[in-house]
Amino acid sequence: MTKKEKVAFTIRTLQELYPTIPIPLEHKDPYTLLIAVLMSAQSTDVRVNQITPLLFKNADNPYDMVKMSVEEIRDIIRPVGLSPMKSKGIHGLSQILIEKYEGKVPKDIALLEELPAVGHKTASVVVSQAFGIPAFPVDTHIHRLMYRWGFTNGKNVVQTEKDAKRLFPKALWNDLHLQIIWYGREYSPARGWNLDKDIITKTIGRKAVLTEYYKTKKTA
């Protein structure tokens, strides 16, 4: 297959597997999504979805959030990890949203990245999932699969994002971002990987990745 054919096969397979695409993090508006994505750093969506209802019961908007102390926020979100940094970020960004944006989450990635504890990936997720603006946030699943499929050199997530945006049509970025995440979890995980179930990698995968997979299986 040519690179163009591999990209087309990947898109077609993902669309067949995930015609409707659930958003992993539970939220009700841009603000609660922003907080949930911030909390998901080095944690799991399952754990975050267990904790956000407890936090949002007390404060599901920036005005109520700043009424809580950083310590109170930290006590609630402690199970997701990195709670000292995340609680300061949540309180700090809520204050800024009130002071600069009338309590509303800006739609611009650059403005979001100026908020405490909000990096490029978090900002990209928010604009794509909350506002429908094309973006291609790269998490560990996307980074792993883009390399396995031979679509990037795997150096870093910055390069992977550039390659994804170059290869995939902009109109599909938001869907593909979620589709690849779900595919990575269900069919191409980092651990317990079964290539027979991973139809995309099995069909178009990087030769070195496939060679290493079979070598590992033989020695296992």
GROMACS .gro file of C-alpha atoms in nm, residues 1-217:
model
  217
    1MET     CA    1   0.000   0.000   0.000
    2THR     CA    2   0.104   0.358  -0.060
    3LYS     CA    3   0.095   0.603   0.233
    4LYS     CA    4  -0.220   0.756   0.087
    5GLU     CA    5  -0.387   0.415   0.069
    6LYS     CA    6  -0.285   0.335   0.426
    7VAL     CA    7  -0.437   0.659   0.550
    8ALA     CA    8  -0.758   0.588   0.358
    9PHE     CA    9  -0.775   0.234   0.499
   10THR     CA   10  -0.725   0.365   0.852
   11ILE     CA   11  -0.997   0.627   0.818
   12ARG     CA   12  -1.242   0.379   0.665
   13THR     CA   13  -1.177   0.116   0.934
   14LEU     CA   14  -1.214   0.364   1.220
   15GLN     CA   15  -1.538   0.502   1.076
   16GLU     CA   16  -1.678   0.150   1.045
   17LEU     CA   17  -1.581   0.061   1.402
   18TYR     CA   18  -1.689   0.392   1.559
   19PRO     CA   19  -1.971   0.553   1.360
   20THR     CA   20  -2.074   0.730   1.680
   21ILE     CA   21  -1.798   0.844   1.910
   22PRO     CA   22  -1.850   0.891   2.284
   23ILE     CA   23  -1.636   1.151   2.461
   24PRO     CA   24  -1.445   0.967   2.737
   25LEU     CA   25  -1.464   1.241   3.002
   26GLU     CA   26  -1.806   1.321   3.143
   27HIS     CA   27  -1.894   1.692   3.138
   28LYS     CA   28  -2.184   1.925   3.069
   29ASP     CA   29  -2.020   2.238   2.928
   30PRO     CA   30  -1.682   2.383   2.826
   31TYR     CA   31  -1.585   2.468   3.184
   32THR     CA   32  -1.649   2.123   3.328
   33LEU     CA   33  -1.470   1.968   3.029
   34LEU     CA   34  -1.169   2.194   3.088
   35ILE     CA   35  -1.151   2.089   3.452
   36ALA     CA   36  -1.197   1.721   3.368
   37VAL     CA   37  -0.924   1.726   3.102
   38LEU     CA   38  -0.687   1.908   3.337
   39MET     CA   39  -0.752   1.642   3.601
   40SER     CA   40  -0.689   1.359   3.356
   41ALA     CA   41  -0.316   1.431   3.327
   42GLN     CA   42  -0.127   1.117   3.433
   43SER     CA   43  -0.455   0.963   3.546
   44THR     CA   44  -0.728   0.757   3.383
   45ASP     CA   45  -1.060   0.872   3.245
   46VAL     CA   46  -1.235   0.617   3.466
   47ARG     CA   47  -1.080   0.764   3.781
   48VAL     CA   48  -1.151   1.121   3.671
   49ASN     CA   49  -1.515   1.034   3.598
   50GLN     CA   50  -1.542   0.901   3.953
   51ILE     CA   51  -1.409   1.221   4.108
   52THR     CA   52  -1.553   1.501   3.894
   53PRO     CA   53  -1.912   1.448   4.018
   54LEU     CA   54  -1.786   1.503   4.374
   55LEU     CA   55  -1.610   1.823   4.274
   56PHE     CA   56  -1.887   1.955   4.051
   57LYS     CA   57  -2.145   1.890   4.321
   58ASN     CA   58  -1.972   2.172   4.511
   59ALA     CA   59  -1.866   2.382   4.215
   60ASP     CA   60  -1.946   2.331   3.847
   61ASN     CA   61  -1.865   2.688   3.742
   62PRO     CA   62  -1.574   2.925   3.806
   63TYR     CA   63  -1.772   3.150   4.041
   64ASP     CA   64  -1.846   2.867   4.282
   65MET     CA   65  -1.501   2.715   4.234
   66VAL     CA   66  -1.317   3.023   4.363
   67LYS     CA   67  -1.533   3.018   4.676
   68MET     CA   68  -1.353   2.694   4.764
   69SER     CA   69  -0.997   2.703   4.891
   70VAL     CA   70  -0.713   2.531   4.707
   71GLU     CA   71  -0.693   2.290   5.001
   72GLU     CA   72  -1.062   2.200   4.973
   73ILE     CA   73  -1.026   2.132   4.601
   74ARG     CA   74  -0.714   1.924   4.662
   75ASP     CA   75  -0.887   1.709   4.922
   76ILE     CA   76  -1.161   1.620   4.672
   77ILE     CA   77  -0.940   1.551   4.370
   78ARG     CA   78  -0.655   1.377   4.557
   79PRO     CA   79  -0.737   1.030   4.409
   80VAL     CA   80  -0.657   1.145   4.053
   81GLY     CA   81  -0.296   1.223   4.145
   82LEU     CA   82  -0.086   1.539   4.120
   83SER     CA   83  -0.351   1.707   4.334
   84PRO     CA   84  -0.131   1.994   4.465
   85MET     CA   85  -0.058   2.119   4.114
   86LYS     CA   86  -0.403   2.045   3.975
   87SER     CA   87  -0.592   2.210   4.264
   88LYS     CA   88  -0.387   2.530   4.229
   89GLY     CA   89  -0.448   2.523   3.855
   90ILE     CA   90  -0.823   2.474   3.891
   91HIS     CA   91  -0.855   2.756   4.142
   92GLY     CA   92  -0.622   2.986   3.951
   93LEU     CA   93  -0.777   2.939   3.607
   94SER     CA   94  -1.126   2.984   3.755
   95GLN     CA   95  -1.021   3.320   3.895
   96ILE     CA   96  -0.876   3.425   3.559
   97LEU     CA   97  -1.189   3.317   3.372
   98ILE     CA   98  -1.393   3.544   3.598
   99GLU     CA   99  -1.155   3.838   3.574
  100LYS     CA  100  -1.079   3.824   3.200
  101TYR     CA  101  -1.357   3.628   3.030
  102GLU     CA  102  -1.676   3.689   3.233
  103GLY     CA  103  -1.658   3.333   3.360
  104LYS     CA  104  -1.657   3.180   3.013
  105VAL     CA  105  -1.397   2.947   2.862
  106PRO     CA  106  -1.222   3.108   2.563
  107LYS     CA  107  -1.234   2.926   2.231
  108ASP     CA  108  -0.877   3.014   2.132
  109ILE     CA  109  -0.603   2.756   2.197
  110ALA     CA  110  -0.344   3.025   2.265
  111LEU     CA  111  -0.563   3.192   2.528
  112LEU     CA  112  -0.638   2.857   2.692
  113GLU     CA  113  -0.267   2.776   2.709
  114GLU     CA  114  -0.216   3.094   2.914
  115LEU     CA  115  -0.432   2.951   3.194
  116PRO     CA  116  -0.261   2.781   3.491
  117ALA     CA  117  -0.197   2.407   3.447
  118VAL     CA  118  -0.339   2.411   3.092
  119GLY     CA  119  -0.100   2.277   2.830
  120HIS     CA  120  -0.133   2.240   2.456
  121LYS     CA  121  -0.302   1.900   2.470
  122THR     CA  122  -0.562   2.013   2.723
  123ALA     CA  123  -0.635   2.328   2.523
  124SER     CA  124  -0.667   2.126   2.201
  125VAL     CA  125  -0.911   1.881   2.359
  126VAL     CA  126  -1.129   2.164   2.486
  127VAL     CA  127  -1.153   2.353   2.156
  128SER     CA  128  -1.221   2.035   1.960
  129GLN     CA  129  -1.471   1.868   2.193
  130ALA     CA  130  -1.641   2.170   2.347
  131PHE     CA  131  -1.645   2.405   2.048
  132GLY     CA  132  -1.603   2.182   1.743
  133ILE     CA  133  -1.291   2.366   1.628
  134PRO     CA  134  -1.056   2.133   1.436
  135ALA     CA  135  -0.761   2.022   1.650
  136PHE     CA  136  -0.563   1.702   1.691
  137PRO     CA  137  -0.466   1.649   2.055
  138VAL     CA  138  -0.212   1.368   2.088
  139ASP     CA  139  -0.231   1.140   2.392
  140THR     CA  140  -0.033   0.822   2.459
  141HIS     CA  141  -0.271   0.607   2.252
  142ILE     CA  142  -0.249   0.829   1.945
  143HIS     CA  143   0.129   0.865   1.980
  144ARG     CA  144   0.168   0.486   2.002
  145LEU     CA  145  -0.061   0.406   1.711
  146MET     CA  146   0.072   0.672   1.478
  147TYR     CA  147   0.415   0.512   1.525
  148ARG     CA  148   0.288   0.154   1.491
  149TRP     CA  149   0.112   0.250   1.169
  150GLY     CA  150   0.423   0.415   1.026
  151PHE     CA  151   0.260   0.759   1.017
  152THR     CA  152   0.522   0.929   1.237
  153ASN     CA  153   0.877   0.869   1.354
  154GLY     CA  154   0.767   0.860   1.717
  155LYS     CA  155   1.020   1.119   1.836
  156ASN     CA  156   0.771   1.319   2.043
  157VAL     CA  157   0.405   1.418   2.061
  158VAL     CA  158   0.475   1.751   1.891
  159GLN     CA  159   0.601   1.575   1.580
  160THR     CA  160   0.319   1.321   1.596
  161GLU     CA  161   0.061   1.602   1.601
  162LYS     CA  162   0.224   1.768   1.300
  163ASP     CA  163   0.223   1.440   1.108
  164ALA     CA  164  -0.139   1.365   1.197
  165LYS     CA  165  -0.251   1.709   1.079
  166ARG     CA  166  -0.054   1.667   0.758
  167LEU     CA  167  -0.189   1.320   0.676
  168PHE     CA  168  -0.554   1.340   0.780
  169PRO     CA  169  -0.820   1.573   0.635
  170LYS     CA  170  -0.887   1.868   0.868
  171ALA     CA  171  -1.261   1.802   0.860
  172LEU     CA  172  -1.199   1.463   1.024
  173TRP     CA  173  -0.948   1.567   1.292
  174ASN     CA  174  -1.194   1.587   1.581
  175ASP     CA  175  -1.355   1.251   1.505
  176LEU     CA  176  -1.026   1.076   1.434
  177HIS     CA  177  -0.874   1.198   1.757
  178LEU     CA  178  -1.143   1.017   1.955
  179GLN     CA  179  -1.166   0.718   1.721
  180ILE     CA  180  -0.794   0.648   1.749
  181ILE     CA  181  -0.809   0.674   2.129
  182TRP     CA  182  -1.091   0.419   2.146
  183TYR     CA  183  -0.918   0.194   1.895
  184GLY     CA  184  -0.595   0.206   2.093
  185ARG     CA  185  -0.772   0.106   2.411
  186GLU     CA  186  -0.973  -0.175   2.257
  187TYR     CA  187  -0.752  -0.319   1.985
  188SER     CA  188  -0.397  -0.191   2.013
  189PRO     CA  189  -0.300  -0.137   2.379
  190ALA     CA  190   0.054  -0.093   2.505
  191ARG     CA  191   0.024  -0.408   2.715
  192GLY     CA  192  -0.156  -0.731   2.634
  193TRP     CA  193  -0.146  -0.646   2.266
  194ASN     CA  194  -0.296  -0.910   2.035
  195LEU     CA  195  -0.205  -0.832   1.676
  196ASP     CA  196  -0.474  -1.068   1.542
  197LYS     CA  197  -0.738  -0.831   1.682
  198ASP     CA  198  -0.554  -0.519   1.569
  199ILE     CA  199  -0.665  -0.516   1.205
  200ILE     CA  200  -0.517  -0.176   1.121
  201THR     CA  201  -0.166  -0.248   1.249
  202LYS     CA  202  -0.177  -0.600   1.108
  203THR     CA  203  -0.264  -0.458   0.765
  204ILE     CA  204  -0.049  -0.145   0.742
  205GLY     CA  205   0.185  -0.158   1.043
  206ARG     CA  206   0.546  -0.046   1.036
  207LYS     CA  207   0.765  -0.344   0.943
  208ALA     CA  208   0.995  -0.301   1.243
  209VAL     CA  209   0.696  -0.301   1.478
  210LEU     CA  210   0.554  -0.621   1.331
  211THR     CA  211   0.896  -0.791   1.336
  212GLU     CA  212   0.947  -0.701   1.700
  213TYR     CA  213   0.596  -0.822   1.788
  214TYR     CA  214   0.648  -1.166   1.638
  215LYS     CA  215   0.997  -1.193   1.786
  216THR     CA  216   0.856  -1.121   2.130
  217LYS     CA  217   0.580  -1.376   2.083
   0.00000   0.00000   0.00000
